[in-house]
Short mmCIF file of C-alpha atoms (C1' of nucleotides) in Angstrom, two decimals:
data_model
loop_
_atom_site.label_atom_id
_atom_site.label_comp_id
_atom_site.label_asym_id
_atom_site.label_seq_id
_atom_site.Cartn_x
_atom_site.Cartn_y
_atom_site.Cartn_z
CA UNK A 1478 154.91 17.53 49.46
CA UNK A 1479 151.73 17.65 47.48
CA UNK A 1480 151.36 16.15 44.06
CA UNK A 1481 152.77 18.11 41.15
CA UNK A 1482 150.09 16.84 38.79
CA UNK A 1483 147.96 19.64 37.40
CA UNK A 1484 144.26 19.15 37.81
CA UNK A 1485 142.75 18.29 34.45
CA UNK A 1486 139.61 20.37 34.50
CA UNK A 1487 137.13 19.43 31.82
CA UNK A 1488 134.82 21.77 29.99
CA UNK A 1489 131.16 20.85 30.05
CA UNK A 1490 131.31 19.62 26.49
CA UNK A 1491 134.27 17.42 27.32
CA UNK A 1492 132.42 16.09 30.36
CA UNK A 1493 129.46 15.23 28.18
CA UNK A 1494 131.76 13.46 25.72
CA UNK A 1495 133.25 11.37 28.51
CA UNK A 1496 129.76 10.39 29.59
CA UNK A 1497 129.07 9.13 26.08
CA UNK A 1498 132.33 7.18 26.08
CA UNK A 1499 131.53 5.72 29.50
CA UNK A 1500 128.16 4.48 28.27
CA UNK A 1501 129.01 3.13 24.85
CA UNK A 1502 132.59 2.05 25.41
CA UNK A 1503 135.36 2.83 22.91
CA UNK A 1504 133.90 5.00 20.16
CA UNK A 1505 134.89 6.88 17.07
CA UNK A 1506 134.69 10.65 16.89
CA UNK A 1507 131.90 10.13 14.42
CA UNK A 1508 129.81 8.16 16.91
CA UNK A 1509 130.37 10.77 19.61
CA UNK A 1510 129.37 13.54 17.24
CA UNK A 1511 126.23 11.60 16.34
CA UNK A 1512 125.37 11.15 20.00
CA UNK A 1513 125.65 14.91 20.53
CA UNK A 1514 123.56 15.65 17.47
CA UNK A 1515 120.87 13.15 18.51
CA UNK A 1516 120.70 14.35 22.10
CA UNK A 1517 117.50 16.22 22.93
CA UNK A 1518 119.48 19.08 24.42
CA UNK A 1519 120.31 21.18 21.40
CA UNK A 1520 123.06 23.03 23.19
CA UNK A 1521 125.94 21.52 21.24
CA UNK A 1522 125.55 20.88 17.57
CA UNK A 1523 127.83 17.85 17.52
CA UNK A 1524 129.61 19.17 14.46
CA UNK A 1525 132.67 17.38 13.17
CA UNK A 1526 134.58 20.62 13.45
CA UNK A 1527 134.02 20.61 17.19
CA UNK A 1528 134.22 16.92 18.03
CA UNK A 1529 137.23 15.71 16.03
CA UNK A 1530 139.56 18.42 17.38
CA UNK A 1531 138.21 17.92 20.91
CA UNK A 1532 139.12 14.24 20.90
CA UNK A 1533 142.58 15.06 19.60
CA UNK A 1534 143.05 17.58 22.40
CA UNK A 1535 141.91 15.04 24.98
CA UNK A 1536 144.37 12.54 23.56
CA UNK A 1537 147.24 15.00 23.73
CA UNK A 1538 146.34 15.51 27.40
CA UNK A 1539 146.43 11.78 28.01
CA UNK A 1540 142.76 11.58 28.99
CA UNK A 1541 141.80 9.26 26.16
CA UNK A 1542 143.81 6.78 24.09
CA UNK A 1543 143.31 5.59 20.55
CA UNK A 1544 143.04 2.13 19.19
CA UNK A 1545 143.38 1.87 15.43
CA UNK A 1546 140.68 -0.63 14.75
CA UNK A 1547 140.59 -2.42 11.41
CA UNK A 1548 137.05 -3.57 11.96
CA UNK A 1549 136.92 -6.07 9.16
CA UNK A 1550 137.87 -3.72 6.37
CA UNK A 1551 137.18 -0.12 7.23
CA UNK A 1552 139.90 1.72 9.18
CA UNK A 1553 138.63 3.68 12.13
CA UNK A 1554 140.02 5.39 15.17
CA UNK A 1555 138.43 4.36 18.41
CA UNK A 1556 138.92 6.40 21.55
CA UNK A 1557 138.82 4.88 25.00
CA UNK A 1558 139.00 6.57 28.38
CA UNK A 1559 142.30 6.27 30.21
CA UNK A 1560 142.66 6.00 33.98
CA UNK A 1561 143.63 9.67 34.08
CA UNK A 1562 140.64 10.46 31.91
CA UNK A 1563 138.28 8.59 34.17
CA UNK A 1564 139.53 10.56 37.16
CA UNK A 1565 139.04 13.82 35.28
CA UNK A 1566 135.54 12.79 34.29
CA UNK A 1567 134.55 11.90 37.82
CA UNK A 1568 135.95 15.19 39.07
CA UNK A 1569 133.84 16.99 36.49
CA UNK A 1570 130.72 14.96 37.19
CA UNK A 1571 130.86 15.26 40.98
CA UNK A 1572 131.81 18.94 41.09
CA UNK A 1573 128.80 20.08 43.10
CA UNK A 1574 129.85 23.71 43.13
CA UNK A 1575 129.92 23.89 39.35
CA UNK A 1576 126.77 21.82 39.23
CA UNK A 1577 124.97 24.31 41.44
CA UNK A 1578 125.90 27.18 39.11
CA UNK A 1579 123.41 29.14 37.09
CA UNK A 1580 124.33 28.02 33.62
CA UNK A 1581 122.30 29.69 30.94
CA UNK A 1582 118.55 29.42 31.09
CA UNK A 1583 116.77 31.15 28.18
CA UNK A 1584 113.55 31.28 30.18
CA UNK A 1585 115.08 32.76 33.30
CA UNK A 1586 116.95 35.32 31.21
CA UNK A 1587 113.69 36.49 29.67
CA UNK A 1588 111.59 36.29 32.82
CA UNK A 1589 114.03 38.66 34.49
CA UNK A 1590 113.25 41.33 31.92
CA UNK A 1591 109.53 40.83 31.42
CA UNK A 1592 108.66 43.99 33.33
CA UNK A 1593 110.09 45.92 30.39
CA UNK A 1594 106.98 45.13 28.35
CA UNK A 1595 103.31 45.48 29.17
CA UNK A 1596 101.71 43.08 31.63
CA UNK A 1597 99.58 41.70 28.81
CA UNK A 1598 102.57 40.87 26.63
CA UNK A 1599 104.37 39.43 29.61
CA UNK A 1600 101.52 37.11 30.48
CA UNK A 1601 101.14 36.05 26.88
CA UNK A 1602 104.81 35.15 26.79
CA UNK A 1603 104.57 33.10 29.97
CA UNK A 1604 101.47 31.32 28.69
CA UNK A 1605 103.15 30.42 25.43
CA UNK A 1606 106.29 29.27 27.21
CA UNK A 1607 104.14 27.14 29.50
CA UNK A 1608 102.35 25.61 26.53
CA UNK A 1609 105.68 24.81 24.84
CA UNK A 1610 107.01 23.24 28.01
CA UNK A 1611 103.89 21.16 28.57
CA UNK A 1612 104.14 20.00 24.97
CA UNK A 1613 107.70 18.85 25.64
CA UNK A 1614 106.44 16.92 28.64
CA UNK A 1615 103.80 15.16 26.57
CA UNK A 1616 105.85 14.21 23.54
CA UNK A 1617 108.79 12.38 25.00
CA UNK A 1618 111.33 11.71 22.25
CA UNK A 1619 112.12 8.10 21.38
CA UNK A 1620 115.38 6.33 22.19
CA UNK A 1621 115.47 7.73 25.68
CA UNK A 1622 116.70 5.61 28.56
CA UNK A 1623 114.54 5.40 31.65
CA UNK A 1624 117.11 7.43 33.57
CA UNK A 1625 117.03 10.20 30.97
CA UNK A 1626 113.27 10.21 30.90
CA UNK A 1627 113.09 10.54 34.66
CA UNK A 1628 115.44 13.53 34.84
CA UNK A 1629 113.84 15.16 31.85
CA UNK A 1630 110.41 14.71 33.35
CA UNK A 1631 111.36 16.07 36.76
CA UNK A 1632 113.16 19.03 35.24
CA UNK A 1633 110.21 19.94 33.04
CA UNK A 1634 107.78 19.56 35.92
CA UNK A 1635 109.85 21.87 38.09
CA UNK A 1636 109.85 24.41 35.29
CA UNK A 1637 106.14 24.09 34.73
CA UNK A 1638 105.30 24.68 38.38
CA UNK A 1639 107.58 27.70 38.30
CA UNK A 1640 105.78 29.06 35.25
CA UNK A 1641 102.37 28.40 36.78
CA UNK A 1642 103.37 30.25 39.89
CA UNK A 1643 104.64 33.19 37.86
CA UNK A 1644 101.33 33.27 36.01
CA UNK A 1645 99.21 33.04 39.16
CA UNK A 1646 100.42 36.36 40.56
CA UNK B 334 104.20 41.52 -1.16
CA UNK B 335 105.68 41.00 2.30
CA UNK B 336 108.30 43.24 3.78
CA UNK B 337 111.83 42.83 2.51
CA UNK B 338 113.31 43.71 5.86
CA UNK B 339 115.37 40.87 7.28
CA UNK B 340 114.49 39.87 10.79
CA UNK B 341 117.18 41.06 13.11
CA UNK B 342 117.59 38.08 15.38
CA UNK B 343 119.54 38.79 18.52
CA UNK B 344 121.86 36.43 20.32
CA UNK B 345 121.15 35.92 23.99
CA UNK B 346 124.06 38.11 24.96
CA UNK B 347 122.78 40.88 22.72
CA UNK B 348 119.32 40.52 24.24
CA UNK B 349 120.79 40.84 27.70
CA UNK B 350 122.68 43.96 26.61
CA UNK B 351 119.48 45.52 25.30
CA UNK B 352 117.82 44.82 28.63
CA UNK B 353 120.59 46.72 30.38
CA UNK B 354 120.21 49.61 27.95
CA UNK B 355 116.44 49.61 28.45
CA UNK B 356 116.86 49.85 32.20
CA UNK B 357 119.65 52.36 32.55
CA UNK B 358 119.07 54.43 29.43
CA UNK B 359 121.91 55.47 27.13
CA UNK B 360 125.11 53.84 28.39
CA UNK B 361 128.75 53.44 27.50
CA UNK B 362 130.21 50.08 26.57
CA UNK B 363 132.09 50.27 29.82
CA UNK B 364 128.89 50.54 31.87
CA UNK B 365 127.32 47.62 30.00
CA UNK B 366 130.42 45.52 30.56
CA UNK B 367 130.29 46.37 34.27
CA UNK B 368 126.64 45.40 34.45
CA UNK B 369 127.48 42.00 32.93
CA UNK B 370 130.39 41.53 35.27
CA UNK B 371 128.32 42.46 38.33
CA UNK B 372 125.37 40.28 37.39
CA UNK B 373 124.95 37.21 39.61
CA UNK B 374 124.74 34.97 36.55
CA UNK B 375 128.36 34.27 35.76
CA UNK B 376 127.58 33.10 32.27
CA UNK B 377 129.14 36.05 30.45
CA UNK B 378 132.31 37.55 31.80
CA UNK B 379 131.49 41.05 30.60
CA UNK B 380 134.97 41.42 29.18
CA UNK B 381 135.85 44.49 27.16
CA UNK B 382 136.89 42.24 24.32
CA UNK B 383 133.33 40.95 24.06
CA UNK B 384 131.29 44.03 24.84
CA UNK B 385 133.01 46.76 22.83
CA UNK B 386 132.90 44.82 19.54
CA UNK B 387 129.32 43.73 20.22
CA UNK B 388 128.10 47.32 20.51
CA UNK B 389 129.93 48.22 17.31
CA UNK B 390 128.24 45.34 15.53
CA UNK B 391 124.84 46.41 16.84
CA UNK B 392 125.52 49.92 15.64
CA UNK B 393 126.46 48.73 12.16
CA UNK B 394 123.14 46.89 12.08
CA UNK B 395 121.28 50.04 13.03
CA UNK B 396 119.96 48.63 16.29
CA UNK B 397 121.71 51.16 18.48
CA UNK B 398 122.96 54.66 17.81
CA UNK B 399 125.82 56.58 19.37
CA UNK B 400 125.83 59.96 20.97
CA UNK B 401 129.30 61.40 21.50
CA UNK B 402 128.81 62.86 24.91
CA UNK B 403 131.30 65.40 26.20
CA UNK B 404 130.05 64.98 29.73
CA UNK B 405 131.77 68.03 31.15
CA UNK B 406 135.27 67.11 30.08
CA UNK B 407 135.65 63.39 29.57
CA UNK B 408 134.76 62.14 26.10
CA UNK B 409 132.58 59.07 26.05
CA UNK B 410 130.46 57.16 23.59
CA UNK B 411 126.93 56.56 24.73
CA UNK B 412 124.76 53.99 23.01
CA UNK B 413 121.01 54.31 22.87
CA UNK B 414 118.45 51.87 21.49
CA UNK B 415 116.94 52.79 18.12
CA UNK B 416 113.35 52.05 17.11
CA UNK B 417 114.62 49.12 15.05
CA UNK B 418 116.66 48.00 18.03
CA UNK B 419 113.67 48.12 20.33
CA UNK B 420 111.68 45.94 17.96
CA UNK B 421 114.53 43.44 17.79
CA UNK B 422 114.77 43.38 21.56
CA UNK B 423 111.07 42.77 22.03
CA UNK B 424 111.19 40.00 19.46
CA UNK B 425 114.03 38.40 21.39
CA UNK B 426 112.39 38.88 24.77
CA UNK B 427 108.98 37.54 23.78
CA UNK B 428 110.25 34.59 21.75
CA UNK B 429 108.50 31.90 23.77
CA UNK B 430 109.84 29.06 21.69
CA UNK B 431 113.43 30.04 22.32
CA UNK B 432 112.54 30.79 25.93
CA UNK B 433 111.19 27.28 26.39
CA UNK B 434 114.46 25.78 25.13
CA UNK B 435 116.81 23.75 27.27
CA UNK B 436 119.74 26.10 27.48
CA UNK B 437 122.63 24.70 29.43
CA UNK B 438 122.04 23.57 32.97
CA UNK B 439 125.19 22.29 34.70
CA UNK B 440 123.09 20.44 37.26
CA UNK B 441 120.83 18.72 34.74
CA UNK B 442 123.88 17.73 32.67
CA UNK B 443 125.42 16.03 35.69
CA UNK B 444 122.23 14.52 37.05
CA UNK B 445 121.76 12.76 33.71
CA UNK B 446 125.04 10.91 34.20
CA UNK B 447 124.98 10.19 37.92
CA UNK B 448 124.25 6.53 37.38
CA UNK B 449 127.81 6.21 36.09
CA UNK B 450 129.13 6.44 39.63
CA UNK B 451 128.18 4.59 42.79
CA UNK B 452 124.89 5.41 44.48
CA UNK B 453 126.82 6.75 47.46
CA UNK B 454 128.81 9.19 45.38
CA UNK B 455 125.70 10.20 43.51
CA UNK B 456 123.80 10.97 46.68
CA UNK B 457 126.74 12.88 48.09
CA UNK B 458 126.83 14.99 44.95
CA UNK B 459 123.12 15.76 45.13
CA UNK B 460 123.38 16.62 48.83
CA UNK B 461 126.25 19.01 48.20
CA UNK B 462 124.48 20.59 45.25
CA UNK B 463 121.38 21.02 47.42
CA UNK B 464 123.45 22.64 50.15
CA UNK B 465 125.03 25.04 47.65
CA UNK B 466 121.65 25.93 46.22
CA UNK B 467 120.12 26.48 49.64
CA UNK B 468 123.06 28.70 50.50
CA UNK B 469 122.34 30.76 47.37
CA UNK B 470 118.75 31.12 48.53
CA UNK B 471 119.81 32.38 51.95
CA UNK B 472 122.49 34.85 50.97
CA UNK B 473 120.74 37.07 48.46
CA UNK B 474 123.32 39.38 46.90
CA UNK B 475 122.91 43.11 47.46
CA UNK B 476 121.83 45.58 44.78
CA UNK B 477 119.08 43.33 43.52
CA UNK B 478 115.78 44.75 42.45
CA UNK B 479 112.61 43.25 43.89
CA UNK B 480 111.80 41.80 40.47
CA UNK B 481 115.19 40.09 40.22
CA UNK B 482 114.91 38.78 43.75
CA UNK B 483 111.50 37.28 43.01
CA UNK B 484 112.61 35.41 39.89
CA UNK B 485 115.83 34.31 41.51
CA UNK B 486 113.95 33.04 44.54
CA UNK B 487 111.34 31.15 42.52
CA UNK B 488 113.98 29.62 40.26
CA UNK B 489 116.08 28.44 43.19
CA UNK B 490 113.05 27.04 44.98
CA UNK B 491 112.04 25.07 41.90
CA UNK B 492 115.55 23.68 41.71
CA UNK B 493 115.61 22.82 45.39
CA UNK B 494 112.36 20.90 45.23
CA UNK B 495 113.70 19.05 42.22
CA UNK B 496 116.87 18.14 44.11
CA UNK B 497 114.91 17.05 47.19
CA UNK B 498 112.76 14.81 45.04
CA UNK B 499 115.81 13.28 43.39
CA UNK B 500 117.25 12.60 46.84
CA UNK B 501 114.06 11.10 48.22
CA UNK B 502 114.03 8.16 45.82
"C1'" DG C 168 151.66 62.76 43.84
"C1'" DG C 169 149.59 58.56 43.55
"C1'" DC C 170 145.78 55.29 43.51
"C1'" DG C 171 141.44 53.70 42.11
"C1'" DG C 172 137.72 54.01 38.96
"C1'" DC C 173 136.14 55.47 34.31
"C1'" DA C 174 136.63 54.71 29.52
"C1'" DT C 175 138.54 53.33 25.33
"C1'" DG C 176 140.26 49.77 22.97
"C1'" DT C 177 143.54 45.87 20.85
"C1'" DA C 178 146.06 41.21 20.60
"C1'" DA C 179 146.45 36.43 20.86
"C1'" DA C 180 144.41 32.30 21.85
"C1'" DT C 181 140.54 29.33 22.10
"C1'" DG C 182 136.85 26.78 20.72
"C1'" DG C 183 132.83 26.81 18.85
"C1'" DT C 184 129.86 27.24 14.06
"C1'" DT C 185 128.63 25.99 9.10
"C1'" DA C 186 130.11 24.17 5.04
"C1'" DC C 187 132.86 21.57 2.25
"C1'" DA C 188 135.67 17.49 0.57
"C1'" DT C 189 136.77 12.72 0.22
"C1'" DG C 190 136.19 7.99 0.12
"C1'" DA C 191 134.55 3.30 1.77
"C1'" DT C 192 130.72 0.42 2.78
"C1'" DT C 193 125.90 -1.08 3.10
"C1'" DA C 194 121.04 -1.40 1.71
"C1'" DC C 195 117.83 -1.26 -1.80
"C1'" DG D 444 124.20 1.32 -9.68
"C1'" DT D 445 123.00 4.61 -6.64
"C1'" DA D 446 121.73 6.62 -2.42
"C1'" DA D 447 122.33 6.73 2.45
"C1'" DT D 448 125.35 6.13 6.14
"C1'" DC D 449 129.96 5.58 8.17
"C1'" DA D 450 134.15 7.88 8.89
"C1'" DT D 451 137.73 11.17 8.53
"C1'" DG D 452 138.90 15.57 8.34
"C1'" DT D 453 139.80 20.75 6.83
"C1'" DA D 454 138.66 25.76 5.89
"C1'" DA D 455 136.70 30.00 6.80
"C1'" DC D 456 134.36 32.41 10.03
"C1'" DC D 457 132.80 34.14 14.34
"C1'" DA D 458 132.44 35.41 19.09
"C1'" DT D 459 134.13 34.54 23.02
"C1'" DT D 460 138.21 34.58 26.66
"C1'" DT D 461 142.29 36.61 29.18
"C1'" DA D 462 145.54 39.94 29.16
"C1'" DC D 463 147.51 44.05 27.95
"C1'" DA D 464 147.86 49.18 26.83
"C1'" DT D 465 146.59 53.87 27.21
"C1'" DG D 466 144.96 57.92 29.32
"C1'" DC D 467 141.84 60.97 32.04
"C1'" DC D 468 139.65 62.21 36.19
"C1'" DG D 469 138.65 62.75 41.18
"C1'" DC D 470 139.98 62.06 45.74
"C1'" DC D 471 142.94 61.69 49.74
#
DNA sequence: GGCGGCATGTAAATGGTTACATGATTAC
DNA sequence: GTAATCATGTAACCATTTACATGCCGCC
């Protein structure tokens, strides 16, 4: 018979947290929250009120484990990924169907409705959005790994060519 | 002195609801919920528990008004956009800075972390995601306006060329 | 007469948000 | 010694989600 183990589906925020843990090794909730807050994508605030409870939930599901670390003097709780957690993370990461979903794109959402205003206002919006996006492309934030820079760059370029096309019609 | 009127900033879900109202004219909460549920973007479920309270909030802010319509026999509450509401909607729609934000892209989120798995697995993921996206491009859902089809098409094409580039390296 | 769609909601749970509170340690 | 940072968390709030509850209407 098939396995009785329930699939441990991760939310996107949990997936992102596992990615941080995979990169930096065992980390405190504080460090994970900082990583969220410092990330260029402002989608999650990285607030303590979100991150601390999330790690506790993941622990209760057996996807992470704690190691009370008395690092010299200060007591801290370090979380590490368990085998079960690693499997859940990989399932999240390699879920191509979810990956190919629409997500939420603030530009797409607006572009869809631009015909509700005058052509002039619509074009002005697209021009401004293009300028903002090109600015993002120019000023790459510091502390970005090469891998992150590459994806960021490609994503912005795809968006820019889309905007240019929309403006050229 | 400047106006004392507080800016009525809309959430993205509220903006989307105003777009529906602008297109279909005065509508019931039910119709708006259906429009969310039927939309190809699965980002909001269009549940009654979200939509009915949202319209009540918008009404209490003076952005929509109700018209008790005794359409023949059945009683229903129709919401229409007020002048204040229209201004708030246009401010939301034409906010280029917000529009140029990152939002949440499930593909970008995963692509950023693909180096955490083997190159083989990474490529397989990208190939599957490409296949899913190309499938979306082929099977355009029915009941889509020309405008929606155009944006959808351009957005998917931009994503596909991004994926192809990622695979070609 | 019954089923599906229209239309109104509420209830409980979930999981975010901001803001606050506390204390230890490090850097100046 | 004091300010910033590390580190833990909680509290109140808010807007979602799923699921449930009710009832009317039109159609077969």
